[in-house]
Amino acid sequence: MLELPSSEIHPFSAGNPDTPYHNNIMADIDKLENMRLPVLDKLRDEVRQNLDELISSKNGRLNSIAWLARNILELTTWSAYCAESEENSKQFVLDAVRDVNDVLNVPEGIYAADFDFRAIRQENIDKAEADGFTSLDDNFTAVINAAKKLGRGDDFKYRNKLFSKFAHPTALSVIYQSKEIEATLKSKFYAVGIRMAEGTIRYLDEAIAKG
């Protein structure tokens, strides 16, 4: 099941399934039907799009290649996670709504003085509850937790760290610049990204074909 922050916040993480949190999650999952194949189709499209962008960026900036490789790493993880079970796919769909609620959890005045993001967020939560969904105000599943569930926690952690150091304007990427090292990293990141994307597309094609 889900890996949650702490037993103090969510007792279910301490191994107690008889909690309102766990019951709400399972009740919401039960309201969804036949999510696995549509989710896998969407993931395949997203992997293909990132692969095409990576191919187009072969001679581009290092941060662009690192960013696309990191995207593909995450998509590879989500693809394996959702292909594993219908329940995981349903959880991913519910997490899309939780992501929206998280994005809207912004104090008034941060982006616009005349728009209250949190009011819209509460409206969404109220509407979801009226429709019978009771867990959409909870934490979404972090990709690292999905990777851990798949037995890929360390692999994801260290690949993600490496890609992220160069995808973002970190001190390392800004200060330590070398054309020779940059060329090597671009080549390595590009090759890894291509390999992950093509492998994930083949994997998804097989999973979708099997139904």
Coordinates of C-alpha atoms in Angstrom, one line a residue:
M1 CA 0.0 0.0 0.0
L2 CA 1.0 3.7 0.3
E3 CA 4.1 4.7 2.0
L4 CA 3.1 7.7 4.2
P5 CA 5.2 10.2 6.1
S6 CA 4.8 9.0 9.7
S7 CA 2.6 7.1 12.0
E8 CA 1.9 10.3 13.9
I9 CA 0.3 11.8 10.8
H10 CA -1.2 8.7 9.3
P11 CA -1.6 5.7 11.6
F12 CA -2.0 3.4 8.5
S13 CA 1.8 3.7 7.9
A14 CA 2.4 2.0 11.2
G15 CA 0.6 -1.1 9.8
N16 CA -2.9 -0.4 11.1
P17 CA -5.4 -0.7 8.2
D18 CA -8.4 -0.1 10.4
T19 CA -8.3 3.7 10.2
P20 CA -10.5 6.3 8.6
Y21 CA -7.6 7.3 6.3
H22 CA -7.2 3.8 5.0
N23 CA -10.9 3.3 4.7
N24 CA -11.3 6.5 2.7
I25 CA -8.5 5.7 0.3
M26 CA -10.0 2.2 -0.4
A27 CA -13.5 3.6 -0.7
D28 CA -12.3 6.2 -3.3
I29 CA -10.4 3.5 -5.2
D30 CA -13.5 1.3 -5.4
K31 CA -15.4 4.1 -7.1
L32 CA -13.1 4.0 -10.1
E33 CA -13.3 1.3 -12.7
N34 CA -11.1 0.0 -15.5
M35 CA -8.3 2.6 -15.1
R36 CA -5.2 0.6 -15.9
L37 CA -5.3 0.5 -19.7
P38 CA -6.3 4.2 -20.1
V39 CA -3.6 5.2 -17.7
L40 CA -1.0 3.1 -19.5
D41 CA -2.0 4.7 -22.8
K42 CA -1.5 8.2 -21.4
L43 CA 1.9 7.2 -19.9
R44 CA 3.0 5.8 -23.2
D45 CA 2.0 9.0 -25.0
E46 CA 4.0 11.0 -22.4
V47 CA 7.1 8.9 -22.7
R48 CA 6.9 9.2 -26.5
Q49 CA 6.6 12.9 -26.3
N50 CA 9.6 13.2 -24.0
L51 CA 11.6 10.8 -26.2
D52 CA 10.9 13.0 -29.2
E53 CA 12.0 16.1 -27.4
L54 CA 15.1 14.4 -26.1
I55 CA 16.1 13.4 -29.7
S56 CA 15.5 17.0 -30.8
S57 CA 17.7 18.3 -28.0
K58 CA 20.7 16.0 -28.7
N59 CA 22.9 19.0 -29.5
G60 CA 21.2 21.3 -27.1
R61 CA 22.0 22.5 -23.6
L62 CA 23.0 20.0 -20.9
N63 CA 20.2 21.2 -18.5
S64 CA 17.6 20.4 -21.2
I65 CA 18.9 16.9 -21.8
A66 CA 19.2 16.3 -18.0
W67 CA 15.6 17.6 -17.5
L68 CA 14.2 15.3 -20.2
A69 CA 16.2 12.3 -18.9
R70 CA 14.8 12.9 -15.4
N71 CA 11.3 13.2 -16.8
I72 CA 11.7 9.8 -18.5
L73 CA 13.1 8.3 -15.3
E74 CA 9.9 9.4 -13.5
L75 CA 7.7 8.2 -16.3
T76 CA 9.5 4.8 -16.4
T77 CA 8.8 4.5 -12.6
W78 CA 5.1 5.4 -12.9
S79 CA 4.7 3.1 -15.9
A80 CA 5.9 0.1 -14.0
Y81 CA 3.9 1.1 -10.9
C82 CA 0.6 1.5 -12.8
A83 CA 1.2 -1.6 -15.0
E84 CA 1.6 -3.6 -11.8
S85 CA -2.1 -3.4 -10.8
E86 CA -5.5 -1.8 -11.4
E87 CA -5.3 -0.5 -7.8
N88 CA -2.0 1.4 -8.5
S89 CA -3.5 2.9 -11.6
K90 CA -6.6 4.1 -9.7
Q91 CA -4.3 5.6 -7.1
F92 CA -2.4 7.4 -9.8
V93 CA -5.7 8.9 -11.2
L94 CA -6.7 10.0 -7.7
D95 CA -3.3 11.5 -7.2
A96 CA -3.9 13.7 -10.3
V97 CA -6.7 15.4 -8.3
R98 CA -4.5 15.6 -5.2
D99 CA -1.9 17.3 -7.4
V100 CA -4.4 19.9 -8.4
N101 CA -5.4 20.5 -4.7
D102 CA -1.7 20.8 -3.8
V103 CA -1.0 23.3 -6.6
L104 CA -3.9 25.4 -5.4
N105 CA -2.7 25.5 -1.8
V106 CA -1.3 29.0 -2.2
P107 CA -1.7 31.9 0.1
E108 CA -3.9 34.8 -1.2
G109 CA -1.9 37.4 -3.0
I110 CA 1.1 35.3 -4.1
Y111 CA 0.2 35.3 -7.8
A112 CA -2.7 37.6 -8.0
A113 CA -4.3 40.1 -5.6
D114 CA -7.8 39.4 -6.8
F115 CA -7.8 35.6 -7.0
D116 CA -8.0 33.2 -4.0
F117 CA -6.4 29.9 -4.9
R118 CA -7.3 28.3 -1.6
A119 CA -11.0 29.2 -2.1
I120 CA -11.0 27.4 -5.4
R121 CA -9.1 24.5 -3.8
Q122 CA -11.8 24.2 -1.1
E123 CA -14.6 24.3 -3.7
N124 CA -12.9 21.4 -5.5
I125 CA -12.6 19.4 -2.3
D126 CA -16.2 20.1 -1.3
K127 CA -17.4 19.0 -4.8
A128 CA -15.4 15.8 -4.6
E129 CA -16.8 15.0 -1.2
A130 CA -20.3 15.7 -2.5
D131 CA -19.6 13.2 -5.3
G132 CA -18.5 10.7 -2.7
F133 CA -14.7 11.0 -2.8
T134 CA -13.3 11.5 0.7
S135 CA -9.5 11.2 0.4
L136 CA -8.6 13.8 -2.1
D137 CA -7.3 16.2 0.5
D138 CA -4.7 13.7 1.5
N139 CA -1.0 13.5 0.4
F140 CA -0.3 12.3 -3.1
T141 CA 2.0 9.3 -3.7
A142 CA 5.6 10.5 -4.2
V143 CA 7.5 9.0 -7.1
I144 CA 10.3 7.8 -4.8
N145 CA 7.7 5.8 -2.8
A146 CA 6.4 4.2 -6.0
A147 CA 10.0 3.3 -6.9
K148 CA 10.6 1.8 -3.4
K149 CA 7.5 -0.3 -3.8
L150 CA 8.9 -1.6 -7.1
G151 CA 12.2 -2.4 -5.4
R152 CA 13.9 0.4 -7.4
G153 CA 14.3 2.9 -4.6
D154 CA 18.1 3.3 -4.6
D155 CA 18.3 3.2 -8.4
F156 CA 15.8 6.0 -8.7
K157 CA 17.3 8.0 -5.9
Y158 CA 20.8 8.2 -7.3
R159 CA 19.8 8.6 -11.0
N160 CA 17.3 11.3 -10.0
K161 CA 19.9 13.1 -7.9
L162 CA 22.4 13.1 -10.8
F163 CA 19.9 14.4 -13.4
S164 CA 18.5 17.0 -11.0
K165 CA 22.0 18.5 -10.3
F166 CA 22.2 19.5 -14.0
A167 CA 18.5 20.0 -14.8
H168 CA 18.3 22.8 -12.3
P169 CA 20.5 25.9 -12.0
T170 CA 22.3 24.5 -9.0
A171 CA 25.6 25.9 -7.7
L172 CA 27.4 22.9 -9.4
S173 CA 25.9 23.6 -12.8
V174 CA 26.5 27.3 -12.6
I175 CA 30.0 27.5 -11.1
Y176 CA 31.7 24.3 -12.3
Q177 CA 31.6 24.5 -16.1
S178 CA 33.8 22.5 -18.4
K179 CA 33.1 22.0 -22.1
E180 CA 34.8 18.6 -22.0
I181 CA 32.8 17.4 -19.0
E182 CA 29.6 18.9 -20.3
A183 CA 30.0 17.1 -23.6
T184 CA 30.5 13.8 -21.7
L185 CA 27.5 14.3 -19.5
K186 CA 25.3 15.3 -22.4
S187 CA 26.3 12.1 -24.2
K188 CA 25.7 9.9 -21.1
F189 CA 22.4 11.5 -20.1
Y190 CA 21.2 11.3 -23.7
A191 CA 22.0 7.7 -24.1
V192 CA 20.5 6.7 -20.7
G193 CA 17.3 8.7 -21.5
I194 CA 16.9 7.1 -24.9
R195 CA 17.5 3.6 -23.5
M196 CA 14.9 4.2 -20.7
A197 CA 12.3 5.7 -23.0
E198 CA 12.6 3.0 -25.7
G199 CA 12.5 0.2 -23.1
T200 CA 9.5 1.8 -21.3
I201 CA 7.6 2.1 -24.6
R202 CA 8.2 -1.6 -25.4
Y203 CA 7.2 -2.5 -21.9
L204 CA 4.0 -0.5 -22.1
D205 CA 3.2 -1.9 -25.6
E206 CA 3.4 -5.4 -24.2
A207 CA 1.4 -4.6 -21.1
I208 CA -1.4 -2.9 -23.1
A209 CA -1.5 -5.8 -25.6
K210 CA -1.9 -8.3 -22.8
G211 CA -4.8 -6.2 -21.4

